[in-house]
Amino acid sequence: MKTISFKRTDGKIKRLFKDAKYRFSLLEERQKIIGLSLTAFVFVCLIAGFCIPLFSKKSSVKLYVQNVQTSSDSMLALERFARRGVLNKAETAHFKFTDGQIAQINEFYQQNGSASVCLRLEIMPSKKQLESMNETIEEQNLQQSLSRDYDFSYGLLNTGDFNKRGKFTGKSTGRILVKSRIAQIIPAIKKVNDSSRKNASFTFEVAIALKKNNEISEKENIAENIPLGFCLNSPVKTRVLGVYVTGAKVGFDYSSDLNYYGFPSSGGMLDFYTQAADFSGCYEVFPVRYTKKYAMPEIEVRYFKDSVSDDLQAESLQTENSSRKEYGRIHLNIGGENIIIKRIEGLSSVKLPAAAFNKPFSRVDITKGREQVSCVLMIDGDASERIAGEDEVPSPVKTDPGLILNWNFDCWRNSDYEFFEWDRFPGILFFDIRTLEIQEKFFTRLAFFVEKQGYKGRILTNEELEGKHGYNAHDYSSESMARFFNKVYDIGFKLNDEEILLKKILLANGFLSLDTEVPGHVKGENKGLVSISRETPGWSRVRLLAHEGWHTLFFTSEEFRNFVAATYYTMDPSSRDFLIGFFRSQKSLGYDINDAYLMKNEFMAYVMQQPLKKVSEYFTGIAGWGSVMKAEPELSAYIRETNARGFEDAAVMLDDFVHDKWGIECGNIALVEKR
């Protein structure tokens, strides 16, 4: 086919029009009308396609509000740069939310207590801009070598950016909250794009959280807290892919292909390669105390899936009888407190309640294991972790047991006690009680009913309990507590206020359930409870938490119970006899040595309450007690002569089992430590 040239040569142009005129004359009248109509329609569409966007107030960028059942809608463009949602070099675009979108944002804010306005952006620098960056520039000199032309900024618009008639004033410099040097992102762009590609790009999300205020009215929220839009400036070509309103998230998240950078309402500097999270402005976003409606926030730490290096895997737990590889440990500094997180296989993240720390609203640095961490975010806390109203009971705070020991006392929801749920084992509760006296009111009657020899199965009166001591720490299965409360109901016994509160808490949180077959009775739900006291010395609290924690796993895991039983019956018989003799000699313990279930449970807890390397020392020490030597002279001598080898062998077996099953070890049921 011959190609037609549009150069001005008289012959070709004349022949072209003459041929078209001749062909048109051959058409019927009806065909001529249709042809002219189609030509006119196409012409009008082309004109509309070019002109309408120039005058339209609608932007191609849409807003999405999480969990609000409304279809997404376009925002309003306040100038031409915002219409297509694409910025070219050194341009600023201003976007305004519609009235309906503002109402949606406010609805989400009211329901959740927090919100972030998150932009999903695609940075698309030209080839010339990429080439202008010298990859050999040292990181520390990068900022000095770049001009101000490369500044990137993002801010929220509010009532101060509009006049009384709602018209944009055009001055938003005071609302810029997030700034960065966009040139920082060039290495990332080159990393994720094939060198053979013509157009390089990098997609990420940047979010600003809204300022909290749970007390003001809905109308005032719209006027003061809910933004009316946002502004964006970029020195290179940038496309706004979407705007998302979600719960507040401050920090960084590299766990997916889409990097996320979140800021508090006060903003901050965007570092595309940050490995620290600045939560110092988060007190304006999240509750600093538990309220009846909202919980304090959590710090979520996630790990890269394949980030455990050979060096970290080579870390070993060495004892005379055991050597095994361990995953690495991550060290954080949160407001001056050092946190150690133990990684275990199959667990990809951990959540640290802000209430556990003295200064949670501060900078978080990763001091060891940075290459393992993909995310550090401050997020909304569990809404169920609230302070109880007059007719309600509180719910437990979900956490790792390692944080309970040094939990920030100022953040307790009740001055007498705080209670928690093991984050890895739902249904295992930990009570931390201010004094031993208050703990006695909660659990001493129960202790005698469940375990004390000569008292088991009896409900003692207050007079009978006078002068008697329960335990410095407690552990109970939900089934044993159900038996206690059922006996109380059957005999019409009147409990004290603390015991009544305990029953309410257990029922409200699914530890116990109402027995539909027997009115007034409750049923256990295969769960466990631990109680320790703040009045107990710190060194003892560590051991007691482990001791009682092992009991709860014994209560709730049949596999563990069976393994403990097998270890108990196959261990060195003389060592087992010594343990029973020790229990018999200590009248203050009051253990029923004829209860096989109790003996296996206590054997396991006494063996596993300290690290492996301390087991021999602990039991040889007991064998040197005067009361024990008097009661069991030959067995005490045997334990000292063998250096408690029978207990150490049993500990190794139990330690290997719990490490393989749960990633924990003798002496430490926690994955998180605060030092």
XYZ file of C-alpha atoms in Angstrom:
675
model
C 0.000 0.000 0.000
C 1.344 3.435 -0.982
C 2.108 5.790 1.913
C 0.589 9.266 1.676
C 2.919 12.153 2.571
C 1.490 15.330 4.123
C 4.168 17.626 2.767
C 2.847 20.555 0.785
C 3.141 19.253 -2.760
C 0.305 20.607 -4.891
C -0.141 17.506 -7.022
C -0.653 14.997 -4.240
C -2.946 17.190 -2.157
C -5.124 18.114 -5.135
C -5.433 14.488 -6.164
C -6.314 13.514 -2.588
C -9.201 15.991 -2.258
C -10.387 15.419 -5.813
C -10.526 11.657 -5.154
C -12.390 12.140 -1.872
C -14.901 14.509 -3.496
C -15.532 12.050 -6.316
C -16.067 9.123 -3.933
C -18.435 11.202 -1.768
C -20.508 12.125 -4.861
C -21.092 8.444 -5.563
C -22.793 7.899 -2.179
C -26.547 7.901 -1.769
C -28.194 10.781 0.089
C -28.815 8.602 3.176
C -25.199 7.449 3.274
C -23.986 11.044 2.971
C -26.074 12.081 6.002
C -24.803 9.154 8.126
C -21.194 9.814 7.130
C -21.385 13.507 7.967
C -23.093 12.726 11.293
C -20.400 10.250 12.326
C -17.667 12.688 11.362
C -19.291 15.426 13.443
C -19.707 13.066 16.441
C -16.049 12.025 16.374
C -14.984 15.661 16.116
C -17.127 16.661 19.113
C -15.746 13.754 21.200
C -12.186 14.759 20.417
C -12.864 18.357 21.395
C -14.616 17.248 24.641
C -11.765 14.908 25.493
C -9.294 17.757 25.359
C -11.397 20.539 26.854
C -13.486 18.969 29.650
C -10.483 17.974 31.811
C -9.246 21.549 31.596
C -12.385 22.885 33.271
C -13.513 19.913 35.422
C -13.147 20.114 39.205
C -13.024 16.339 39.527
C -9.681 14.577 39.958
C -8.906 11.139 38.587
C -7.600 10.234 42.068
C -10.088 8.318 44.221
C -10.495 8.027 47.977
C -10.972 4.668 49.726
C -12.140 4.544 53.354
C -11.468 1.252 55.132
C -14.562 -0.633 56.326
C -16.953 2.072 55.121
C -19.484 0.458 52.809
C -19.516 3.209 50.210
C -18.166 3.062 46.683
C -14.955 5.014 46.116
C -15.326 8.443 44.579
C -13.034 10.981 42.971
C -11.706 13.919 44.934
C -11.832 17.539 43.840
C -8.878 19.078 42.022
C -7.961 22.577 43.197
C -5.735 23.265 40.172
C -4.756 21.617 36.925
C -1.901 19.537 38.386
C -4.426 17.645 40.543
C -6.849 16.731 37.738
C -4.929 13.766 36.348
C -3.198 13.002 39.630
C 0.173 13.244 37.915
C 2.801 15.799 38.914
C 5.682 16.730 36.684
C 8.922 18.372 37.781
C 8.636 20.845 40.688
C 4.836 20.967 40.704
C 2.456 21.130 43.658
C -0.991 19.591 43.509
C -3.862 20.352 45.900
C -6.749 17.926 46.379
C -9.992 18.505 48.284
C -12.312 15.908 49.742
C -15.991 16.138 48.858
C -18.534 16.685 51.632
C -19.505 13.016 51.356
C -15.887 11.909 51.703
C -15.370 14.105 54.752
C -18.410 12.473 56.331
C -16.981 9.008 55.533
C -13.625 9.894 57.082
C -15.347 11.225 60.177
C -17.475 8.080 60.446
C -14.349 5.922 60.351
C -12.581 8.210 62.834
C -15.497 8.089 65.282
C -15.770 4.294 65.091
C -12.050 3.562 65.465
C -10.727 6.459 67.525
C -7.863 7.058 65.104
C -7.215 7.411 61.380
C -4.434 7.986 58.855
C -4.594 9.555 55.405
C -2.311 7.385 53.297
C -1.114 8.228 49.767
C 0.010 5.500 47.407
C 2.543 7.131 45.100
C 4.534 6.049 42.070
C 7.766 7.975 41.544
C 8.746 7.999 37.848
C 11.938 10.058 37.289
C 13.153 10.658 33.765
C 16.254 8.987 32.431
C 18.063 12.313 32.609
C 17.172 12.714 36.293
C 18.399 9.202 37.055
C 21.654 9.754 35.228
C 22.250 13.014 37.086
C 22.650 11.055 40.291
C 26.107 9.577 40.710
C 25.823 6.205 42.392
C 29.286 6.620 43.826
C 28.236 9.550 46.034
C 28.793 8.510 49.619
C 25.671 8.367 51.737
C 26.943 10.896 54.264
C 27.581 13.446 51.511
C 24.308 12.855 49.681
C 22.374 15.616 51.399
C 25.137 18.178 50.840
C 25.448 17.355 47.139
C 21.792 17.809 46.263
C 20.021 21.079 45.593
C 16.752 22.212 47.142
C 15.032 21.420 43.840
C 14.709 17.816 44.927
C 12.498 18.459 47.954
C 9.407 16.247 48.309
C 6.540 17.232 50.604
C 3.107 16.075 51.698
C 0.653 17.878 53.951
C -2.992 17.971 54.990
C -5.383 20.846 54.311
C -7.872 22.105 56.891
C -10.179 25.040 57.474
C -7.265 27.466 57.633
C -6.521 26.769 53.962
C -9.958 27.934 52.812
C -11.849 31.216 53.147
C -15.314 31.607 54.620
C -16.896 30.722 51.280
C -14.903 27.499 51.106
C -12.585 28.727 48.366
C -8.981 27.566 48.498
C -6.654 30.388 49.513
C -3.732 28.931 47.564
C -1.444 29.114 50.585
C -0.704 25.745 52.134
C 2.949 26.057 53.115
C 2.037 26.036 56.787
C 0.308 22.661 56.374
C 3.310 20.769 55.009
C 3.918 17.935 57.467
C 6.206 15.421 55.743
C 9.348 16.378 53.831
C 12.140 14.467 52.148
C 14.901 14.665 49.608
C 13.468 12.594 46.777
C 16.979 11.832 45.524
C 17.299 9.389 48.434
C 14.973 7.091 46.584
C 17.095 6.850 43.423
C 19.110 3.781 44.594
C 15.839 2.001 45.420
C 14.461 2.852 41.984
C 17.525 1.385 40.319
C 17.387 -1.676 42.548
C 13.801 -2.646 41.731
C 13.928 -1.837 38.020
C 15.674 -3.804 35.306
C 18.431 -1.744 33.720
C 16.998 -2.533 30.288
C 13.660 -0.868 31.084
C 13.047 2.471 29.494
C 10.869 3.890 32.277
C 11.943 3.307 35.883
C 9.566 3.741 38.823
C 9.189 3.116 42.550
C 5.884 2.744 44.393
C 5.450 3.384 48.113
C 2.932 4.649 50.682
C 3.242 7.634 52.992
C 0.639 8.373 55.670
C -0.146 11.082 58.208
C -2.205 10.145 61.276
C -4.948 12.452 62.471
C -4.782 14.091 65.849
C -6.807 12.294 68.503
C -9.636 13.856 70.430
C -12.178 11.537 71.977
C -14.075 14.146 73.921
C -15.298 16.698 71.369
C -18.549 16.404 69.469
C -18.976 14.996 65.980
C -19.530 18.467 64.510
C -16.348 19.788 66.101
C -14.464 16.724 64.883
C -15.346 17.567 61.311
C -14.302 21.170 61.795
C -11.067 20.619 63.714
C -9.725 17.087 63.302
C -10.854 15.846 59.910
C -8.704 17.187 57.046
C -10.419 18.806 54.090
C -7.836 17.614 51.597
C -4.107 17.346 51.022
C -1.244 18.847 49.047
C 1.674 17.107 47.403
C 4.880 18.406 45.874
C 7.467 16.404 43.970
C 10.515 17.436 41.935
C 10.153 14.429 39.627
C 7.205 12.915 37.825
C 4.878 11.399 40.428
C 1.529 9.666 40.062
C -1.029 9.468 42.889
C -2.394 5.932 42.586
C -4.915 6.271 45.396
C -5.708 7.758 48.785
C -6.618 5.434 51.653
C -8.069 6.170 55.087
C -7.126 3.454 57.588
C -6.376 3.124 61.273
C -3.410 5.133 62.504
C -0.057 3.479 61.813
C 3.190 5.302 62.617
C 6.619 3.917 61.730
C 7.926 1.913 58.792
C 6.924 -1.336 57.107
C 9.084 -3.095 54.518
C 7.379 -6.480 54.839
C 5.757 -6.272 51.394
C 6.814 -4.995 47.973
C 5.145 -1.696 48.883
C 7.184 0.224 51.454
C 5.097 2.091 54.030
C 6.098 5.216 55.982
C 3.705 6.509 58.654
C 3.907 9.757 60.616
C 2.045 11.234 63.594
C -0.135 14.313 63.189
C 2.929 16.522 63.729
C 4.656 15.017 60.675
C 8.380 14.440 60.282
C 11.230 13.817 57.843
C 10.802 10.938 55.396
C 13.875 8.695 55.237
C 13.380 6.023 52.594
C 15.914 3.738 54.295
C 15.066 4.320 57.948
C 15.532 1.509 60.457
C 14.237 3.479 63.402
C 10.755 4.652 64.341
C 10.079 7.988 65.995
C 6.955 7.725 68.157
C 7.619 10.954 70.058
C 4.594 12.644 68.462
C 2.268 9.667 68.899
C 0.852 10.974 72.173
C -1.217 13.277 69.931
C -2.580 10.282 68.005
C -3.128 7.429 70.489
C -4.480 7.245 74.063
C -1.783 7.643 76.716
C -4.025 5.858 79.238
C -6.642 3.144 78.945
C -10.177 4.518 78.710
C -13.576 2.863 78.828
C -13.719 2.990 75.029
C -10.146 2.888 73.756
C -6.978 0.985 74.585
C -3.405 2.204 74.583
C -1.533 1.430 71.353
C 0.810 -1.451 70.546
C 4.241 -1.568 68.921
C 4.291 -4.211 66.223
C 7.647 -5.696 65.211
C 7.785 -7.986 62.165
C 10.633 -10.027 60.756
C 11.837 -10.702 57.235
C 10.960 -14.304 56.431
C 14.458 -15.423 55.416
C 16.530 -12.997 57.451
C 18.197 -15.420 59.855
C 21.821 -15.587 58.768
C 24.178 -18.523 59.247
C 25.916 -16.619 62.036
C 22.654 -16.110 63.902
C 21.594 -19.710 63.415
C 24.909 -20.785 64.858
C 24.103 -19.230 68.236
C 23.769 -22.221 70.509
C 22.456 -23.055 73.913
C 25.345 -25.048 75.343
C 25.058 -27.336 78.337
C 26.808 -30.516 79.268
C 23.965 -32.545 77.775
C 22.452 -30.292 75.120
C 23.600 -28.266 72.129
C 21.157 -26.882 69.611
C 20.887 -24.070 67.100
C 18.836 -21.022 67.978
C 17.296 -18.247 65.920
C 18.686 -14.774 66.415
C 17.638 -12.151 68.914
C 16.533 -8.621 68.121
C 17.535 -5.815 70.469
C 15.452 -2.637 70.683
C 15.824 0.521 72.696
C 12.429 2.011 73.544
C 12.707 5.294 75.403
C 15.895 4.166 77.154
C 14.651 0.653 78.019
C 16.454 -2.265 76.386
C 14.177 -4.925 74.896
C 15.356 -8.337 73.681
C 13.051 -10.315 71.381
C 13.814 -13.974 70.816
C 12.889 -15.210 67.349
C 11.415 -18.661 66.976
C 10.463 -20.696 63.961
C 6.926 -20.094 62.694
C 6.419 -16.762 64.472
C 6.719 -13.798 62.104
C 5.940 -10.910 64.456
C 5.387 -9.763 68.021
C 3.207 -7.014 69.493
C 4.470 -5.002 72.435
C 1.780 -3.079 74.368
C 2.809 0.536 74.874
C 1.557 0.326 78.466
C 4.465 -1.982 79.292
C 7.050 0.783 78.855
C 7.929 3.849 80.876
C 8.354 6.067 77.791
C 6.592 4.401 74.849
C 6.041 7.705 73.012
C 9.672 8.157 72.091
C 12.190 6.973 69.526
C 12.651 3.240 68.922
C 16.081 2.133 67.708
C 17.088 -1.348 66.565
C 20.440 -1.837 68.276
C 21.017 -5.414 67.112
C 19.479 -7.564 64.389
C 18.486 -4.740 62.028
C 18.770 -7.014 59.020
C 16.024 -9.196 60.490
C 13.427 -6.469 61.099
C 10.968 -5.621 58.326
C 8.525 -3.481 60.299
C 8.264 -1.321 63.412
C 4.842 0.298 63.722
C 2.773 1.873 66.468
C -0.825 0.798 65.860
C -4.178 0.897 67.596
C -4.445 -1.328 70.650
C -6.993 -4.080 71.138
C -10.328 -2.338 71.669
C -11.351 -5.015 74.185
C -8.518 -4.018 76.533
C -10.522 -1.450 78.382
C -11.268 -0.199 81.859
C -14.464 -1.723 83.148
C -17.531 0.381 83.754
C -19.648 0.108 86.866
C -21.467 -3.005 85.665
C -18.620 -4.458 83.632
C -15.439 -6.371 84.281
C -12.141 -5.722 82.506
C -10.670 -7.890 79.790
C -7.030 -9.025 79.847
C -4.220 -7.232 78.052
C -2.642 -9.611 75.534
C 1.128 -9.716 75.916
C 4.224 -11.852 76.234
C 4.824 -12.922 79.873
C 8.300 -11.385 79.807
C 6.815 -7.881 79.845
C 4.595 -8.518 82.870
C 7.433 -8.507 85.411
C 8.441 -4.875 84.752
C 5.163 -3.538 83.391
C 4.717 0.191 83.857
C 2.770 0.324 87.120
C 1.414 3.783 86.238
C -0.505 2.193 83.354
C -2.310 -0.401 85.451
C -6.042 -0.104 84.874
C -6.771 -0.905 88.524
C -4.582 0.221 91.406
C -4.803 -3.183 93.145
C -4.113 -5.488 90.215
C -3.589 -5.836 86.481
C -4.217 -8.974 84.505
C -3.047 -10.283 81.170
C -3.550 -13.007 78.605
C -0.607 -14.895 77.124
C -0.476 -13.670 73.533
C 0.633 -17.072 72.196
C -1.764 -19.169 74.293
C -5.292 -17.751 74.443
C -7.002 -18.636 77.701
C -3.897 -18.533 79.909
C -4.286 -15.603 82.308
C -1.682 -13.845 84.459
C -2.670 -11.730 87.466
C -0.088 -9.315 88.867
C -1.319 -8.076 92.254
C -0.008 -5.076 94.160
C 0.492 -6.753 97.557
C 0.565 -10.260 99.007
C -2.324 -9.289 101.285
C -4.583 -8.459 98.334
C -3.491 -11.641 96.572
C -4.464 -13.665 99.644
C -8.000 -12.251 99.442
C -8.299 -13.427 95.845
C -6.761 -16.904 96.083
C -6.025 -18.300 99.574
C -9.417 -19.989 100.102
C -9.071 -21.449 96.622
C -5.528 -22.697 97.365
C -6.676 -24.720 100.367
C -9.636 -26.132 98.435
C -7.528 -27.249 95.453
C -4.123 -28.311 96.795
C -3.506 -28.143 100.558
C -3.184 -31.562 102.170
C -5.872 -32.108 104.784
C -8.068 -29.339 103.358
C -8.680 -30.382 99.747
C -12.332 -30.166 98.766
C -13.277 -27.999 101.767
C -14.465 -24.382 101.695
C -12.787 -22.760 104.703
C -14.486 -19.935 106.551
C -12.758 -16.622 107.199
C -12.193 -17.724 110.795
C -10.558 -20.977 109.659
C -8.310 -19.080 107.248
C -7.163 -16.660 109.953
C -3.379 -16.875 110.280
C -3.007 -19.379 107.433
C -0.827 -18.720 104.388
C -1.644 -19.869 100.900
C 1.234 -19.382 98.465
C 3.412 -16.498 97.291
C 2.235 -17.326 93.773
C -0.673 -19.327 92.449
C -1.699 -21.465 89.506
C -5.045 -23.107 88.784
C -6.789 -24.866 85.959
C -10.214 -23.664 84.917
C -11.627 -27.068 85.923
C -10.317 -26.817 89.506
C -11.726 -23.293 89.827
C -15.070 -24.465 88.465
C -15.190 -27.128 91.203
C -14.469 -24.441 93.802
C -17.220 -22.084 92.673
C -19.707 -24.933 92.280
C -19.042 -26.113 95.846
C -19.495 -22.532 97.043
C -22.869 -22.385 95.267
C -24.002 -25.780 96.565
C -23.384 -24.926 100.224
C -24.550 -21.314 99.904
C -21.237 -19.896 101.069
C -20.718 -16.119 100.905
C -17.469 -15.169 99.140
C -15.511 -11.980 99.768
C -15.520 -9.086 97.284
C -12.266 -10.141 95.600
C -13.482 -13.708 95.027
C -16.780 -12.455 93.587
C -14.851 -10.149 91.238
C -12.575 -13.031 90.224
C -15.550 -15.178 89.242
C -17.027 -12.324 87.193
C -13.730 -11.802 85.385
C -13.377 -15.496 84.591
C -16.925 -15.783 83.273
C -16.714 -12.584 81.230
C -13.507 -13.686 79.543
C -14.416 -17.271 78.725
C -12.233 -18.891 81.380
C -15.399 -20.367 82.830
C -18.816 -20.845 81.239
C -22.289 -21.376 82.674
C -23.326 -25.001 82.970
C -26.656 -25.207 81.123
C -27.413 -28.607 82.625
C -26.906 -27.656 86.282
C -28.365 -24.265 87.304
C -25.916 -22.125 89.271
C -22.919 -24.211 88.223
C -20.033 -23.300 85.924
C -17.742 -25.351 83.680
C -14.012 -25.152 83.079
C -12.800 -24.427 79.533
C -9.368 -26.123 79.499
C -7.551 -22.942 80.487
C -5.048 -21.862 83.117
C -4.464 -18.996 85.553
C -1.325 -17.617 87.222
C -1.021 -15.036 89.985
C 2.102 -13.309 91.304
C 2.577 -10.236 93.491
C 4.508 -6.982 93.046
C 5.525 -7.282 96.684
C 7.673 -10.332 95.920
C 11.390 -9.552 95.276
C 12.358 -9.250 91.613
C 14.604 -12.331 91.495
C 11.809 -14.424 92.982
C 9.186 -13.015 90.590
C 11.244 -14.249 87.627
C 11.351 -17.794 88.997
C 7.727 -17.778 90.132
C 6.481 -16.543 86.757
C 8.291 -19.415 85.032
C 7.180 -21.971 87.644
C 3.517 -21.013 87.498
C 3.600 -20.512 83.732
C 4.787 -24.084 83.186
C 1.833 -25.255 85.268
C -0.641 -23.562 82.905
C 0.899 -25.315 79.893
C 0.599 -28.584 81.817
C -3.098 -27.830 82.412
C -3.887 -26.994 78.792
C -1.668 -29.323 76.700
C -2.377 -33.044 76.852
C 0.744 -33.764 74.791
C 2.895 -31.950 77.330
C 1.213 -33.715 80.253
C 1.900 -37.087 78.666
C 5.542 -36.249 78.065
C 5.948 -34.997 81.647
C 4.397 -38.233 82.934
C 6.770 -40.330 80.811
C 9.769 -38.341 82.080
C 8.572 -38.569 85.675
C 8.221 -42.363 85.631
C 11.477 -43.006 83.746
C 13.755 -40.619 85.667
C 16.236 -41.774 88.284
C 14.015 -43.377 91.011
C 16.151 -42.102 93.900
C 15.914 -38.553 92.600
C 12.121 -38.891 92.334
C 11.914 -40.253 95.872
C 14.028 -37.348 97.106
C 11.617 -34.852 95.510
C 8.604 -36.456 97.191
C 10.508 -36.489 100.492
C 11.304 -32.814 100.049
C 7.622 -31.982 99.502
C 6.687 -34.018 102.585
C 9.259 -32.243 104.743
C 8.050 -28.710 103.897
C 4.849 -28.347 105.863
C 4.294 -24.811 104.535
C 3.850 -26.188 101.016
C 1.109 -28.570 102.084
C 1.202 -30.580 98.852
C -0.882 -33.741 98.815
C 1.867 -36.241 97.930
C -0.749 -38.919 97.254
C -2.123 -36.903 94.329
C -0.234 -38.340 91.304
C -1.432 -35.555 88.983
C -0.162 -32.897 91.408
C 3.188 -34.649 91.928
C 3.917 -34.861 88.197
C 2.875 -31.242 87.748
C 5.062 -29.985 90.610
C 8.017 -32.175 89.568
C 7.930 -30.557 86.130
C 7.603 -26.990 87.460
C 10.415 -27.318 90.049
C 12.742 -28.792 87.431
C 11.883 -26.204 84.738
C 11.629 -23.026 86.817
C 15.348 -22.232 86.371
C 17.707 -22.422 83.358
C 19.330 -25.781 82.594
C 22.695 -24.679 83.910
C 21.091 -23.889 87.294
C 19.191 -27.166 87.794
C 22.034 -29.068 89.450
C 22.879 -26.155 91.727
C 19.226 -25.707 92.746
C 18.594 -29.313 93.791
C 21.967 -29.857 95.485
C 21.180 -26.697 97.429
C 17.843 -28.116 98.561
C 19.622 -31.322 99.540
C 21.701 -29.210 101.915
C 18.762 -27.710 103.792
C 18.685 -28.749 107.428
C 14.988 -29.679 107.375
C 15.461 -31.817 104.255
C 18.601 -33.592 105.515
C 16.805 -34.374 108.762
C 13.780 -35.812 106.939
C 15.695 -37.614 104.148
C 19.358 -38.030 105.175
C 20.300 -40.827 102.743
C 18.504 -39.368 99.714
C 19.905 -35.895 100.454
C 23.428 -37.327 100.519
C 22.743 -39.150 97.234
C 21.656 -35.924 95.482
C 24.769 -34.107 96.678
C 27.078 -36.981 95.697
C 25.607 -37.273 92.176
C 25.409 -33.497 91.784
C 21.642 -33.860 91.125
C 22.376 -35.612 87.827
C 18.952 -37.278 87.783
C 17.176 -33.910 87.828
C 19.511 -32.457 85.219
C 18.844 -35.382 82.858
C 15.088 -34.935 83.308
C 15.434 -31.179 82.708
C 17.260 -31.752 79.421
C 14.455 -34.002 78.180
C 11.754 -31.521 79.163
C 13.716 -28.570 77.802
C 14.155 -30.213 74.408
C 10.434 -30.954 74.240
C 9.230 -27.405 74.959
C 11.908 -25.885 72.739
C 10.892 -28.051 69.774
C 7.183 -27.490 70.371
C 6.983 -23.839 71.479
C 10.458 -22.335 71.131
C 10.782 -21.659 74.882
C 13.161 -23.170 77.432
C 13.754 -24.001 81.068
C 13.796 -20.919 83.264
C 12.141 -18.690 80.684
C 8.657 -19.011 79.231
C 8.968 -15.590 77.558
C 10.091 -14.486 74.112
C 10.478 -10.846 75.181
C 12.692 -9.498 77.942
C 12.913 -5.943 79.271
C 16.189 -4.929 80.896
